[in-house]
mmCIF file of C-alpha atoms in Angstrom:
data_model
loop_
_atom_site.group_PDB
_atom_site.id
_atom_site.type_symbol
_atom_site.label_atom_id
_atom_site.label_comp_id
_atom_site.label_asym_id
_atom_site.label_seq_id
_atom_site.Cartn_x
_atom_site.Cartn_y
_atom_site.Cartn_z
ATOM 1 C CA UNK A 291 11.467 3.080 -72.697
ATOM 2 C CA UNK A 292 9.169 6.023 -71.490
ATOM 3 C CA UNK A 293 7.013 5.582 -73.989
ATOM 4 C CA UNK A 294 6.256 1.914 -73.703
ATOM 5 C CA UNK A 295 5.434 2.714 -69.941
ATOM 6 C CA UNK A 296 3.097 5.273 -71.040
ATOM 7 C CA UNK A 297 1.129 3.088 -73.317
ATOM 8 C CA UNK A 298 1.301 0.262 -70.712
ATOM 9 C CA UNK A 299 -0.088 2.783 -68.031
ATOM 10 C CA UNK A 300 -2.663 3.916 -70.217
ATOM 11 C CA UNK A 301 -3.713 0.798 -71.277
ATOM 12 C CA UNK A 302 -3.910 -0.268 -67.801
ATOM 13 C CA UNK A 303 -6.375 2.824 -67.055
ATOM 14 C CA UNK A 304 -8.586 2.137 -69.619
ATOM 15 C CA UNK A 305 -9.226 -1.816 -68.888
ATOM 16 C CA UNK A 306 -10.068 -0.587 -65.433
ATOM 17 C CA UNK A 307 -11.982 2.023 -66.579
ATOM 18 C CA UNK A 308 -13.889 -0.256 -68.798
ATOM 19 C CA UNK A 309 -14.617 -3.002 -66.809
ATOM 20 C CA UNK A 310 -15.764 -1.007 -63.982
ATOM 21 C CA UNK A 311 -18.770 0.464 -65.633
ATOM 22 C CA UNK A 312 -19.687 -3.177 -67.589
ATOM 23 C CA UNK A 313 -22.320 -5.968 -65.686
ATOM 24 C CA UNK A 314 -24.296 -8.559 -66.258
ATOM 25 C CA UNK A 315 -27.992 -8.916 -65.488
ATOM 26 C CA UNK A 316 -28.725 -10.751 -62.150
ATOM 27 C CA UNK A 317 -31.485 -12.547 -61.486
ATOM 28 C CA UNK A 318 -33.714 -11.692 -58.375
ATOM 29 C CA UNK A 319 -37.206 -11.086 -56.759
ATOM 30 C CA UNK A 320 -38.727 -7.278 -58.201
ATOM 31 C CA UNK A 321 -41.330 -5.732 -56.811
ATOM 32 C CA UNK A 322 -42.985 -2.549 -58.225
ATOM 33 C CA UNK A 323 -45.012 -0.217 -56.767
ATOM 34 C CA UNK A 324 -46.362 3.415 -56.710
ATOM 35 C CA UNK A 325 -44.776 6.127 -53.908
ATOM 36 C CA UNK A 326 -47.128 8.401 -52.441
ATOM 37 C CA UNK A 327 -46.824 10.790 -49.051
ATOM 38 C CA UNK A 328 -49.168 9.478 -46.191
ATOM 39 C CA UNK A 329 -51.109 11.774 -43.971
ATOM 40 C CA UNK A 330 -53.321 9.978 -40.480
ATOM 41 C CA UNK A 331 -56.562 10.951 -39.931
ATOM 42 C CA UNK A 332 -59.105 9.311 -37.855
ATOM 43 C CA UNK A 333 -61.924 7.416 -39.843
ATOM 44 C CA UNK A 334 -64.921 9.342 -40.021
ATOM 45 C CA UNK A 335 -63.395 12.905 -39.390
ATOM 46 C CA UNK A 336 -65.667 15.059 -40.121
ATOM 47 C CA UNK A 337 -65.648 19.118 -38.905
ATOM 48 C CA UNK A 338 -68.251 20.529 -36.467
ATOM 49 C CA UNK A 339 -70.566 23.601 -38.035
ATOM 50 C CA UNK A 340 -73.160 26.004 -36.206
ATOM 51 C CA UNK A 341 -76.352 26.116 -38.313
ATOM 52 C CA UNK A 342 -77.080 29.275 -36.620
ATOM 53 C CA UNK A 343 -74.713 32.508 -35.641
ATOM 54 C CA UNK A 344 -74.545 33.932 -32.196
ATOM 55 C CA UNK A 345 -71.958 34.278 -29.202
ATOM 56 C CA UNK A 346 -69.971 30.877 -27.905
ATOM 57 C CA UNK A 347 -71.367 30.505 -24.184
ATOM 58 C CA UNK A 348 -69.438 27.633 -23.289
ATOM 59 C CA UNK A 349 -67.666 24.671 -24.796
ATOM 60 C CA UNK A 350 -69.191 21.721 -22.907
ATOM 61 C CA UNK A 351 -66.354 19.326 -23.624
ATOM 62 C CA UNK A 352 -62.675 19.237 -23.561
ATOM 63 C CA UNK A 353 -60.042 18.303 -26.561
ATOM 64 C CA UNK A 354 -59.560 14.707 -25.948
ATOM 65 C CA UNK A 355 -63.041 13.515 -24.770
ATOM 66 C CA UNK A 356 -65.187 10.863 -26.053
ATOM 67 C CA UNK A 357 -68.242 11.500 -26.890
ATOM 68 C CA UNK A 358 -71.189 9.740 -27.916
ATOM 69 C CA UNK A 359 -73.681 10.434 -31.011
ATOM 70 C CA UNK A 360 -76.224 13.606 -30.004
ATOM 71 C CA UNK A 361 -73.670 14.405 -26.555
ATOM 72 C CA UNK A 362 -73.941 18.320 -26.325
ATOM 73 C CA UNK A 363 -70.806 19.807 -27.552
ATOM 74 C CA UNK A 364 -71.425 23.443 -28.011
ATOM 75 C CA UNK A 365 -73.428 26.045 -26.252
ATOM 76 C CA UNK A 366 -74.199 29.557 -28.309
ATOM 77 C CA UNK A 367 -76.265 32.049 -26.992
ATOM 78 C CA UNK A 368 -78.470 34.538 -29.320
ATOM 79 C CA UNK A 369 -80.895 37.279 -27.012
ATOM 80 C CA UNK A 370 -82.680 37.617 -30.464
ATOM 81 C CA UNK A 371 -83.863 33.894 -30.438
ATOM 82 C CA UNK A 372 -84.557 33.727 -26.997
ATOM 83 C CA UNK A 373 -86.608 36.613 -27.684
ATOM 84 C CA UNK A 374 -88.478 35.271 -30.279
ATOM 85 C CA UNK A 375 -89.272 32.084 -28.562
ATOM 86 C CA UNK A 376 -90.745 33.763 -25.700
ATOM 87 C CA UNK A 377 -92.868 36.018 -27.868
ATOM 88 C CA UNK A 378 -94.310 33.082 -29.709
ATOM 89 C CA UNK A 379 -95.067 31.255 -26.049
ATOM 90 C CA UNK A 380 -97.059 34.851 -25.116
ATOM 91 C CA UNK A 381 -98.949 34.613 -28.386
ATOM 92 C CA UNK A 382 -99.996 30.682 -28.012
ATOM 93 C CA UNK A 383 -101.022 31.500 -24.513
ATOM 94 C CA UNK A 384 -103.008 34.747 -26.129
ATOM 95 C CA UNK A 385 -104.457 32.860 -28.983
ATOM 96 C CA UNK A 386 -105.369 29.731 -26.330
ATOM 97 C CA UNK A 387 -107.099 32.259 -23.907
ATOM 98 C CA UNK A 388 -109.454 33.008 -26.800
ATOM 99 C CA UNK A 389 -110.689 30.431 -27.810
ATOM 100 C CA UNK A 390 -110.546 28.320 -24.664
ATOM 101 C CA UNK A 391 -110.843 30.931 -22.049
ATOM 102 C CA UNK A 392 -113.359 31.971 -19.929
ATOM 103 C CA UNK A 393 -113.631 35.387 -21.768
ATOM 104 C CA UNK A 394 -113.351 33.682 -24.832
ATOM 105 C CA UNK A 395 -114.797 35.613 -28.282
ATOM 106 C CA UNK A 396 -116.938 32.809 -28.619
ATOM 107 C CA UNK A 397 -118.711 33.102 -25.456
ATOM 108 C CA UNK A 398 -119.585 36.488 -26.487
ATOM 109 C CA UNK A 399 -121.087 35.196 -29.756
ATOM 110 C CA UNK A 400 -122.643 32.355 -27.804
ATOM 111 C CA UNK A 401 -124.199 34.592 -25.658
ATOM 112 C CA UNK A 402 -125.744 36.841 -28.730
ATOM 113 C CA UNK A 403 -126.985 33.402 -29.847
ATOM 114 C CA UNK A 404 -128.910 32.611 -26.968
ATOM 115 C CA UNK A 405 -130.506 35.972 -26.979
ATOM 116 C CA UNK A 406 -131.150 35.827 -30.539
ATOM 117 C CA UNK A 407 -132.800 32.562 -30.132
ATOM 118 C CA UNK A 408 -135.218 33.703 -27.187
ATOM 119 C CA UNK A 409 -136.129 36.850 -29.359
ATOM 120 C CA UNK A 410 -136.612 34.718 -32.525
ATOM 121 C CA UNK A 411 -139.088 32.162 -30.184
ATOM 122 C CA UNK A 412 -140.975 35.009 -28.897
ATOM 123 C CA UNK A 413 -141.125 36.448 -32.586
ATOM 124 C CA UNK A 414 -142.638 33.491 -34.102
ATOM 125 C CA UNK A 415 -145.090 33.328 -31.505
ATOM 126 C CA UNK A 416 -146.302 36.646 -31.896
ATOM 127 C CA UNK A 417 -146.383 36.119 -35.773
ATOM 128 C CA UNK A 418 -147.977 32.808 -35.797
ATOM 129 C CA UNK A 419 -150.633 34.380 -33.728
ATOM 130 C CA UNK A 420 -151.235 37.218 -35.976
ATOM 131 C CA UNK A 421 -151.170 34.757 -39.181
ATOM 132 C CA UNK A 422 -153.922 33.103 -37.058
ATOM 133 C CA UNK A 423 -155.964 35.864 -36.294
ATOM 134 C CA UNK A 424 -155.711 37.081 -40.188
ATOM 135 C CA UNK A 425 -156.438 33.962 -41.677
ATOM 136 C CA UNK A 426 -159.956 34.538 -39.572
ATOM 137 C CA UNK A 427 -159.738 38.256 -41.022
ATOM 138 C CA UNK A 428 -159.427 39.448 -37.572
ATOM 139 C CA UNK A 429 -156.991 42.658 -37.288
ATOM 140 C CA UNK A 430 -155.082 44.763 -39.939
ATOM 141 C CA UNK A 431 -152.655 44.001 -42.665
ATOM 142 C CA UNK A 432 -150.651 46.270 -41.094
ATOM 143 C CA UNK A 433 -150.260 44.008 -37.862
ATOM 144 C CA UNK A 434 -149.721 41.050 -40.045
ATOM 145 C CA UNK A 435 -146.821 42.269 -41.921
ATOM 146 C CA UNK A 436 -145.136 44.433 -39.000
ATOM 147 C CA UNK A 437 -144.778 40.884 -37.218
ATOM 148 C CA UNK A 438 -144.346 38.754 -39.802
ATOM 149 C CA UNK A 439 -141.230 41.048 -40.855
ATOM 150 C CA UNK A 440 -140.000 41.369 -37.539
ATOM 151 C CA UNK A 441 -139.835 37.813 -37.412
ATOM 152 C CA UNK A 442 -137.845 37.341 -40.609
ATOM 153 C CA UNK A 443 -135.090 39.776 -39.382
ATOM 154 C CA UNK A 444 -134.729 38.111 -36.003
ATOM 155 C CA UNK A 445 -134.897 34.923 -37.956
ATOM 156 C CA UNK A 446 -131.547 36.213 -40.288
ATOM 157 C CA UNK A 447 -130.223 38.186 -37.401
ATOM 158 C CA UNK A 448 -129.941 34.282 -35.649
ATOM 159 C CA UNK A 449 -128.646 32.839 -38.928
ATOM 160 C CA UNK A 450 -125.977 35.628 -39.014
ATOM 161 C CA UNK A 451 -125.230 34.990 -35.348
ATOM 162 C CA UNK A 452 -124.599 31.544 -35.484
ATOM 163 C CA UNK A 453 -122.327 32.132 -39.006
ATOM 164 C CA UNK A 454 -120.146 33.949 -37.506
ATOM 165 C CA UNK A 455 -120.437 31.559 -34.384
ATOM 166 C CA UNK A 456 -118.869 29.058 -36.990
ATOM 167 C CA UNK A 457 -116.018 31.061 -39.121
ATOM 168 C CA UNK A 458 -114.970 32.981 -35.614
ATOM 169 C CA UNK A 459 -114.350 29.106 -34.323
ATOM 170 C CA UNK A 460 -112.220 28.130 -37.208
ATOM 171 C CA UNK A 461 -110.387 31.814 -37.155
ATOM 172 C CA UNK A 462 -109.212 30.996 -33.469
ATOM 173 C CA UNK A 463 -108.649 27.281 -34.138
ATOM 174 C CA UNK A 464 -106.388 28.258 -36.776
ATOM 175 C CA UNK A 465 -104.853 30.812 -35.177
ATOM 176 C CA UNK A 466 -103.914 28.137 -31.826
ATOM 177 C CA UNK A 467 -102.476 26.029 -35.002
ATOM 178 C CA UNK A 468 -100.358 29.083 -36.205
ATOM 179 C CA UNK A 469 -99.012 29.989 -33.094
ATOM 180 C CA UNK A 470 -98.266 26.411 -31.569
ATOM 181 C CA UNK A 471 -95.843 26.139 -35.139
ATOM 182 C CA UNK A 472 -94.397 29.419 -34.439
ATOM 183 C CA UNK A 473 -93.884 28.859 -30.829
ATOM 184 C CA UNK A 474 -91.886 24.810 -32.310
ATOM 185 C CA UNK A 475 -90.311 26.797 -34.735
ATOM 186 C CA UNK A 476 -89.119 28.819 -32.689
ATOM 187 C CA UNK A 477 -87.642 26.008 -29.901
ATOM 188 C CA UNK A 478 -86.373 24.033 -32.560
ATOM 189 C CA UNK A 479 -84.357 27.593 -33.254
ATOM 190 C CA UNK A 480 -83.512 27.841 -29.354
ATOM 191 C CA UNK A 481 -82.567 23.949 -29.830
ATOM 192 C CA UNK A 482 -79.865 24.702 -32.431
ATOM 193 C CA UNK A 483 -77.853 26.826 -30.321
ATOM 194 C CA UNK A 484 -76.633 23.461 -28.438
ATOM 195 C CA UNK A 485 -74.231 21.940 -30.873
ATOM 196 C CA UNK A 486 -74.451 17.896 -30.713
ATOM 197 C CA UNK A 487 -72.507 15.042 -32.012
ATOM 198 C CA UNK A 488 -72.906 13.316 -34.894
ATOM 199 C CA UNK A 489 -71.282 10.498 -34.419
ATOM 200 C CA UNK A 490 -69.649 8.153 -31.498
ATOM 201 C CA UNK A 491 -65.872 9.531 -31.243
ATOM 202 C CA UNK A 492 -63.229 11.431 -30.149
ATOM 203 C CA UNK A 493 -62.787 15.378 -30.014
ATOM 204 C CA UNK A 494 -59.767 16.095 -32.003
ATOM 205 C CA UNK A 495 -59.678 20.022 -32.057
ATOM 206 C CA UNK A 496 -61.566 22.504 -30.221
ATOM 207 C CA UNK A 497 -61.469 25.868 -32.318
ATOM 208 C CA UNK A 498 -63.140 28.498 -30.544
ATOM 209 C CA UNK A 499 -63.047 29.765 -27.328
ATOM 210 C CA UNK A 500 -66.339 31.422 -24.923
ATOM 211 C CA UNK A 501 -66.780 34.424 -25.911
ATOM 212 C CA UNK A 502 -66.034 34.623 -29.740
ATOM 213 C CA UNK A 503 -68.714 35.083 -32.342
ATOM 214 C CA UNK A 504 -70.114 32.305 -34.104
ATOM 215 C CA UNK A 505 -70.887 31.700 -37.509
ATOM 216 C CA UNK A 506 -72.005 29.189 -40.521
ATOM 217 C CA UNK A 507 -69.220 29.429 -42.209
ATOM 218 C CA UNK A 508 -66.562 28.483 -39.617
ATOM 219 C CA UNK A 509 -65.831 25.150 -38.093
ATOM 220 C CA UNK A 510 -66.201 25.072 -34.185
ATOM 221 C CA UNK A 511 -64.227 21.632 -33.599
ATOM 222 C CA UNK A 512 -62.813 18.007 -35.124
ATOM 223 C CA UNK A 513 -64.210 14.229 -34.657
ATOM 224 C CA UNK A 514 -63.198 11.424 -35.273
ATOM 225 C CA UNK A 515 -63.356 7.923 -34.756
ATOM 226 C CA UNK A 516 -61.797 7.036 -31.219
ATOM 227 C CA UNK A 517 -59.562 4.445 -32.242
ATOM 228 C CA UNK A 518 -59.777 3.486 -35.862
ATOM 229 C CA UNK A 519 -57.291 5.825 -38.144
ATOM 230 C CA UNK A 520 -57.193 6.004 -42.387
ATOM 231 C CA UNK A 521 -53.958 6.090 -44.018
ATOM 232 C CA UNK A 522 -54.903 9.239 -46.601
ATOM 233 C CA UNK A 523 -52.161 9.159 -49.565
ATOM 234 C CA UNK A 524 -52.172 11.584 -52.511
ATOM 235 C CA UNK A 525 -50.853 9.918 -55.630
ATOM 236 C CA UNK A 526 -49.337 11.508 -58.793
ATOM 237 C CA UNK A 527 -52.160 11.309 -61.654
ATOM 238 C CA UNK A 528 -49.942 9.874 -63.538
ATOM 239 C CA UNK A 529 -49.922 6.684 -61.893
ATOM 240 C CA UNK A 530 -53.318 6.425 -60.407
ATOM 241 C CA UNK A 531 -54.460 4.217 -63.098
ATOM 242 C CA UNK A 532 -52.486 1.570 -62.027
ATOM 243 C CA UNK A 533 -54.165 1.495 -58.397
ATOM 244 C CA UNK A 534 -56.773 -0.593 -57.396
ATOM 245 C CA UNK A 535 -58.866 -1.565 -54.516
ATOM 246 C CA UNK A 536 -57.146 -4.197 -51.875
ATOM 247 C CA UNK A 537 -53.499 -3.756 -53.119
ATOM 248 C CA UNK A 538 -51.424 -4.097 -50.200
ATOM 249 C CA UNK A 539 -49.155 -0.561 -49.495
ATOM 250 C CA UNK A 540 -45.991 -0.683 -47.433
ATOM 251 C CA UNK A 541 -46.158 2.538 -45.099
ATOM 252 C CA UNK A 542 -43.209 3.831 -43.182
ATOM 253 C CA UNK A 543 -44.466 7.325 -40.837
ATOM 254 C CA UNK A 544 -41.855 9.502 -39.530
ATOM 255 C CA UNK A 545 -42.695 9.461 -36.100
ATOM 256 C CA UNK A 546 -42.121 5.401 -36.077
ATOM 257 C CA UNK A 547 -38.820 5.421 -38.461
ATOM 258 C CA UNK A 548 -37.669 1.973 -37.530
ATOM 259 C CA UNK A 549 -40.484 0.145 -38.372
ATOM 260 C CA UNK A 550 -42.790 -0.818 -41.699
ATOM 261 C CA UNK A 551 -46.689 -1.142 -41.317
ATOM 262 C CA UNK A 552 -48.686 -3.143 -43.836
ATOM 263 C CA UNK A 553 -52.095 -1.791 -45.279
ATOM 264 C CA UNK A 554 -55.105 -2.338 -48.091
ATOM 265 C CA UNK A 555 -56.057 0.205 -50.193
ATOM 266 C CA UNK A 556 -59.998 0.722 -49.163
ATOM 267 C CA UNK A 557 -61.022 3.597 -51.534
ATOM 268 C CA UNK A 558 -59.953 5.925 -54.570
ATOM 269 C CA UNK A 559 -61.588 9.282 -54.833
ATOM 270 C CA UNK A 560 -62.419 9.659 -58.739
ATOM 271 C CA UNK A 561 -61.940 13.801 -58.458
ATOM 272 C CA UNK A 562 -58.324 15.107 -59.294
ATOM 273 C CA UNK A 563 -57.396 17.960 -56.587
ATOM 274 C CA UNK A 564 -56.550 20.255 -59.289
ATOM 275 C CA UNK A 565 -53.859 21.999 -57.142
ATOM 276 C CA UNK A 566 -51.774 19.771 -56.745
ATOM 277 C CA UNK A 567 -52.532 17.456 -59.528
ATOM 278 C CA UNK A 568 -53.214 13.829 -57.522
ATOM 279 C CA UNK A 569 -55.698 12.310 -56.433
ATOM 280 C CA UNK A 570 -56.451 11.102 -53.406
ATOM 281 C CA UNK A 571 -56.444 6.997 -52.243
ATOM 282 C CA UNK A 572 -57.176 5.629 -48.725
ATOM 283 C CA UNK A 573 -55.939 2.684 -46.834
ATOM 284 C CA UNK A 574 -56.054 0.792 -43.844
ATOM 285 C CA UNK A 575 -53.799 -0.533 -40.857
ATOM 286 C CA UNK A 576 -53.359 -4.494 -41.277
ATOM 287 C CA UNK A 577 -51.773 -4.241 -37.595
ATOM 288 C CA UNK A 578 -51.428 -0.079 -36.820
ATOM 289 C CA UNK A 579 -49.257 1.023 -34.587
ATOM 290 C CA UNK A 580 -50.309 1.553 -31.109
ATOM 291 C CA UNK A 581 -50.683 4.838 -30.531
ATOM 292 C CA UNK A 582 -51.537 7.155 -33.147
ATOM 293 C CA UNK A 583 -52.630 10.723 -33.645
ATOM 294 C CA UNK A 584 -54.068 13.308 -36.636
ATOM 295 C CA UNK A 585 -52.197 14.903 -39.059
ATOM 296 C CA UNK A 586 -48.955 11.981 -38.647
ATOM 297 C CA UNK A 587 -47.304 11.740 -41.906
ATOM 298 C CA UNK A 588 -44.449 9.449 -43.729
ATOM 299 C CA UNK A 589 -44.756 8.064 -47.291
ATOM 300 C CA UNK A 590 -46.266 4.627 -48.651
ATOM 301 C CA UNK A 591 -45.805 2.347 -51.699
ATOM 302 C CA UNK A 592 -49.139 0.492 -53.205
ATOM 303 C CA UNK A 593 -47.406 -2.673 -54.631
ATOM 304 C CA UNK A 594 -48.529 -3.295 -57.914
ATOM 305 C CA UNK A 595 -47.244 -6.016 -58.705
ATOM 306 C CA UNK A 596 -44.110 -8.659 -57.350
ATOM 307 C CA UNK A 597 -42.302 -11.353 -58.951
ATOM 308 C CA UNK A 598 -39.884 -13.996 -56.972
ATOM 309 C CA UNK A 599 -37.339 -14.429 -59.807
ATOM 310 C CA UNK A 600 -36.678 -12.465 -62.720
ATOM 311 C CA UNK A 601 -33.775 -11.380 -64.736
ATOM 312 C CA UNK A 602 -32.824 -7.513 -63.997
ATOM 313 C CA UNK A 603 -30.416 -4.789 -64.903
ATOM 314 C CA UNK A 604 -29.730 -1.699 -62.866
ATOM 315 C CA UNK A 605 -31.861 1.556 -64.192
ATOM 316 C CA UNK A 606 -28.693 3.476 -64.496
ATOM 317 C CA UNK A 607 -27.818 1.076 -67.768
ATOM 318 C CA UNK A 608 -31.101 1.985 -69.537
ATOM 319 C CA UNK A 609 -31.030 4.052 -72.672
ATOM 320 C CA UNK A 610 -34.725 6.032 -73.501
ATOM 321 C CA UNK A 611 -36.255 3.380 -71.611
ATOM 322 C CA UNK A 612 -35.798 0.364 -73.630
ATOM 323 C CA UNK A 613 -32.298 0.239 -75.121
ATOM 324 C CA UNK A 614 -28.944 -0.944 -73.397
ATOM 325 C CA UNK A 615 -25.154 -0.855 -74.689
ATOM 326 C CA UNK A 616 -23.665 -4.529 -75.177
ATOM 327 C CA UNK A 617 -20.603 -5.577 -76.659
ATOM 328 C CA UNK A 618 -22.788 -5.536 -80.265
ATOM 329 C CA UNK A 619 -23.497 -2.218 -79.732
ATOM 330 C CA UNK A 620 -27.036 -0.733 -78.697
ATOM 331 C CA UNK A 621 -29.805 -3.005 -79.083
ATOM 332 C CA UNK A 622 -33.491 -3.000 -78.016
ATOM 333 C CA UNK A 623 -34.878 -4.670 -75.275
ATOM 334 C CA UNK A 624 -38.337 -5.772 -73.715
ATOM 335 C CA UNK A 625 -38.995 -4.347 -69.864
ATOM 336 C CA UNK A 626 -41.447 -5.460 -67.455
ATOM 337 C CA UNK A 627 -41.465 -4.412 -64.026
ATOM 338 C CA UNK A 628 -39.413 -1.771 -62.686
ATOM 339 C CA UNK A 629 -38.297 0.339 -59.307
ATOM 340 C CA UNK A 630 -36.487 2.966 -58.177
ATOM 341 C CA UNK A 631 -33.366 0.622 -58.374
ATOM 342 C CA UNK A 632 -33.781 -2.182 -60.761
ATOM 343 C CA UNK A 633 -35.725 -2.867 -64.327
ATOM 344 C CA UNK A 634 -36.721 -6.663 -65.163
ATOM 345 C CA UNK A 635 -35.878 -7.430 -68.807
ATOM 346 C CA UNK A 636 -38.560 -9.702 -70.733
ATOM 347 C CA UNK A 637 -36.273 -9.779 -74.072
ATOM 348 C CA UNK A 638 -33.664 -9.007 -76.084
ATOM 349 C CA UNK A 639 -30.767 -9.655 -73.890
ATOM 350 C CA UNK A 640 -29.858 -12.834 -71.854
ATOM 351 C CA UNK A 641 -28.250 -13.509 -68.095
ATOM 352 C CA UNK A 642 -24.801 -13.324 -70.037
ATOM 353 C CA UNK A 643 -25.048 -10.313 -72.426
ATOM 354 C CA UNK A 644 -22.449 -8.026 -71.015
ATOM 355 C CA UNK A 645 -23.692 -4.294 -70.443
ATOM 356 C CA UNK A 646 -22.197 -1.047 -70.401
ATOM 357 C CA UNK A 647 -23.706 1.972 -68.602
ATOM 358 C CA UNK A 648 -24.252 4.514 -70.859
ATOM 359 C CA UNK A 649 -22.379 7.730 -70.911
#
């Protein structure tokens, strides 16, 4: 008697056993898709660089504030530059008075000139005179030569004069030239110290106080677009081949946990971040949320693709992705679309093959 209760129990078990761990495949709507983590960032972020190295004077704006393209953000001071600006002012003014001015080098020359000139006038008198006078072999060779020779050399000495008249005019012309470029040069310089906007936005970060050195290497603030935010995702590389532009992604951020918001892939970068081994995909909002700020994060799925009615089997029945365990044993099948839950079956089974999950 014991023992036919035994068996009976046992056999009992192992029906139970058995037919809680055997299905059929259901029919319904699968949608597949890709995860990735989501980070918000303002469109057109970019970070805000000196091009020059100094002491922060003053930040002129305030995290927070919008600003428009070329607004002043930054002031940094350099005694060096200033310096060197007003040194290259003293030298334009210098190399102005000279050739404008009215002790100008070339007044000086000018004045050499006109002397030159009366001497050569009264020379060539006196020599045509004594050419005259010898042609009618009246006076000495002597006389003839002494002015005809003084003549030549105040005619050279004016020739000389007015040569270096000429080149001493382009020497200070060019040197005005040189130092109005220095001096520009050097305003631009002064000019770089004030830090401007690049674009119409908002100031995200502030990252430097008054006070602390400045360099080229090191960003001084964040900005952004005032209102319009990216949804950044990094995706695994070994499913970015399967995303492509305008597939709509499902994003659910942490700081909104209730709710689902709806976005379009806009743009793949082709690089792979070799750190972490993804690659990096942005979105946009179809509706965003109202309020939003940098750095917000959640995950996403890029649908890939969705069918309304197809016949599935839970994951947790798949052998080596593409066998299951049926009353005939285990037989191949044909899978299609899959997710974290379900796998849609294209062959090799029907809505009433019975399955078995695996061991």
């Amino acid at each position: 008697m014991r023992l036919y209760v035994m068996v009976i129990l046992v056999f009992t078990i192992g029906s139970c056993s058995e037919s809680r761990y055997k299905i059929l495949p259901t029919e319904r709507a699968l949608t597949e898709s890709v995860y990735s983590s989501v980070t918000i960032q303002p469109d057109s972020l970019y970070q805000v660089y000196a091009i020059v190295a100094g002491i922060l004077d003053e930040n002129l704006v305030e995290e927070g504030d919008v600003v428009l393209k070329d607004d002043p953000l930054i002031q940094i001071i350099n005694s060096a530059t200033e310096l060197n600006a007003q040194n290259a002012k003293f030298s334009l003014e210098l190399a102005k008075e000279n050739y404008n001015g009215s002790s100008a080098i070339l007044n000086s020359i000018n004045e050499e000139i006109i002397g030159a000139k009366l001497q050569y006038k009264n020379d060539s008198i006196n020599f045509n005179r004594q050419k005259n006078l010898w042609e009618q072999k009246i006076g000495s060779k002597v006389d003839y030569d002494t002015k005809k020779l003084k003549f030549e050399l105040t005619s050279n000495t004016l020739k000389l004069l007015q040569s270096k008249y000429d080149r001493t005019k382009r020497e200070l012309e060019t040197a005005v030239k040189q130092s109005e470029n220095n001096y520009k040069t050097a305003l631009i310089t002064t000019k770089d110290f004030t830090v401007k906007s690049k674009i119409n936005g908002k100031v995200y970060a502030l990252y430097k106080e008054s006070g602390e050195i400045v360099n080229t290497m090191e960003p001084l603030a964040s900005i952004g677009h005032t209102s319009r935010f990216i949804i950044n995702m990094l995706v695994d590389e070994v499913d970015i081949v399967r995303i492509n532009l305008n597939q709509e992604v499902l994003v659910h951020l942490d700081a909104y946990s209730d709710k689902v918001f709806k976005g379009t892939v806009s743009k793949i970068y082709p690089k792979k971040d070799e750190r972490n081994q993804t690659f990096k995909v942005e979105a946009v909002f179809e509706n965003p949320p109202a309020i939003l700020y940098p750095g917000l994060s959640g995950e996403a799925n890029i649908i890939i693709a969705r069918k309304d009615k197809v016949l599935t089997i839970p994951k947790a029945f798949l052998i080596d992705d593409g066998m299951v365990k049926t009353d005939a044993g285990v037989i191949p099948i044909t899978i299609g679309l899959q997710n974290m839950e379900y796998v849609e079956v294209l062959s090799g089974i029907t809505k009433d093959t019975h399955l078995y999950k695996p061991e």
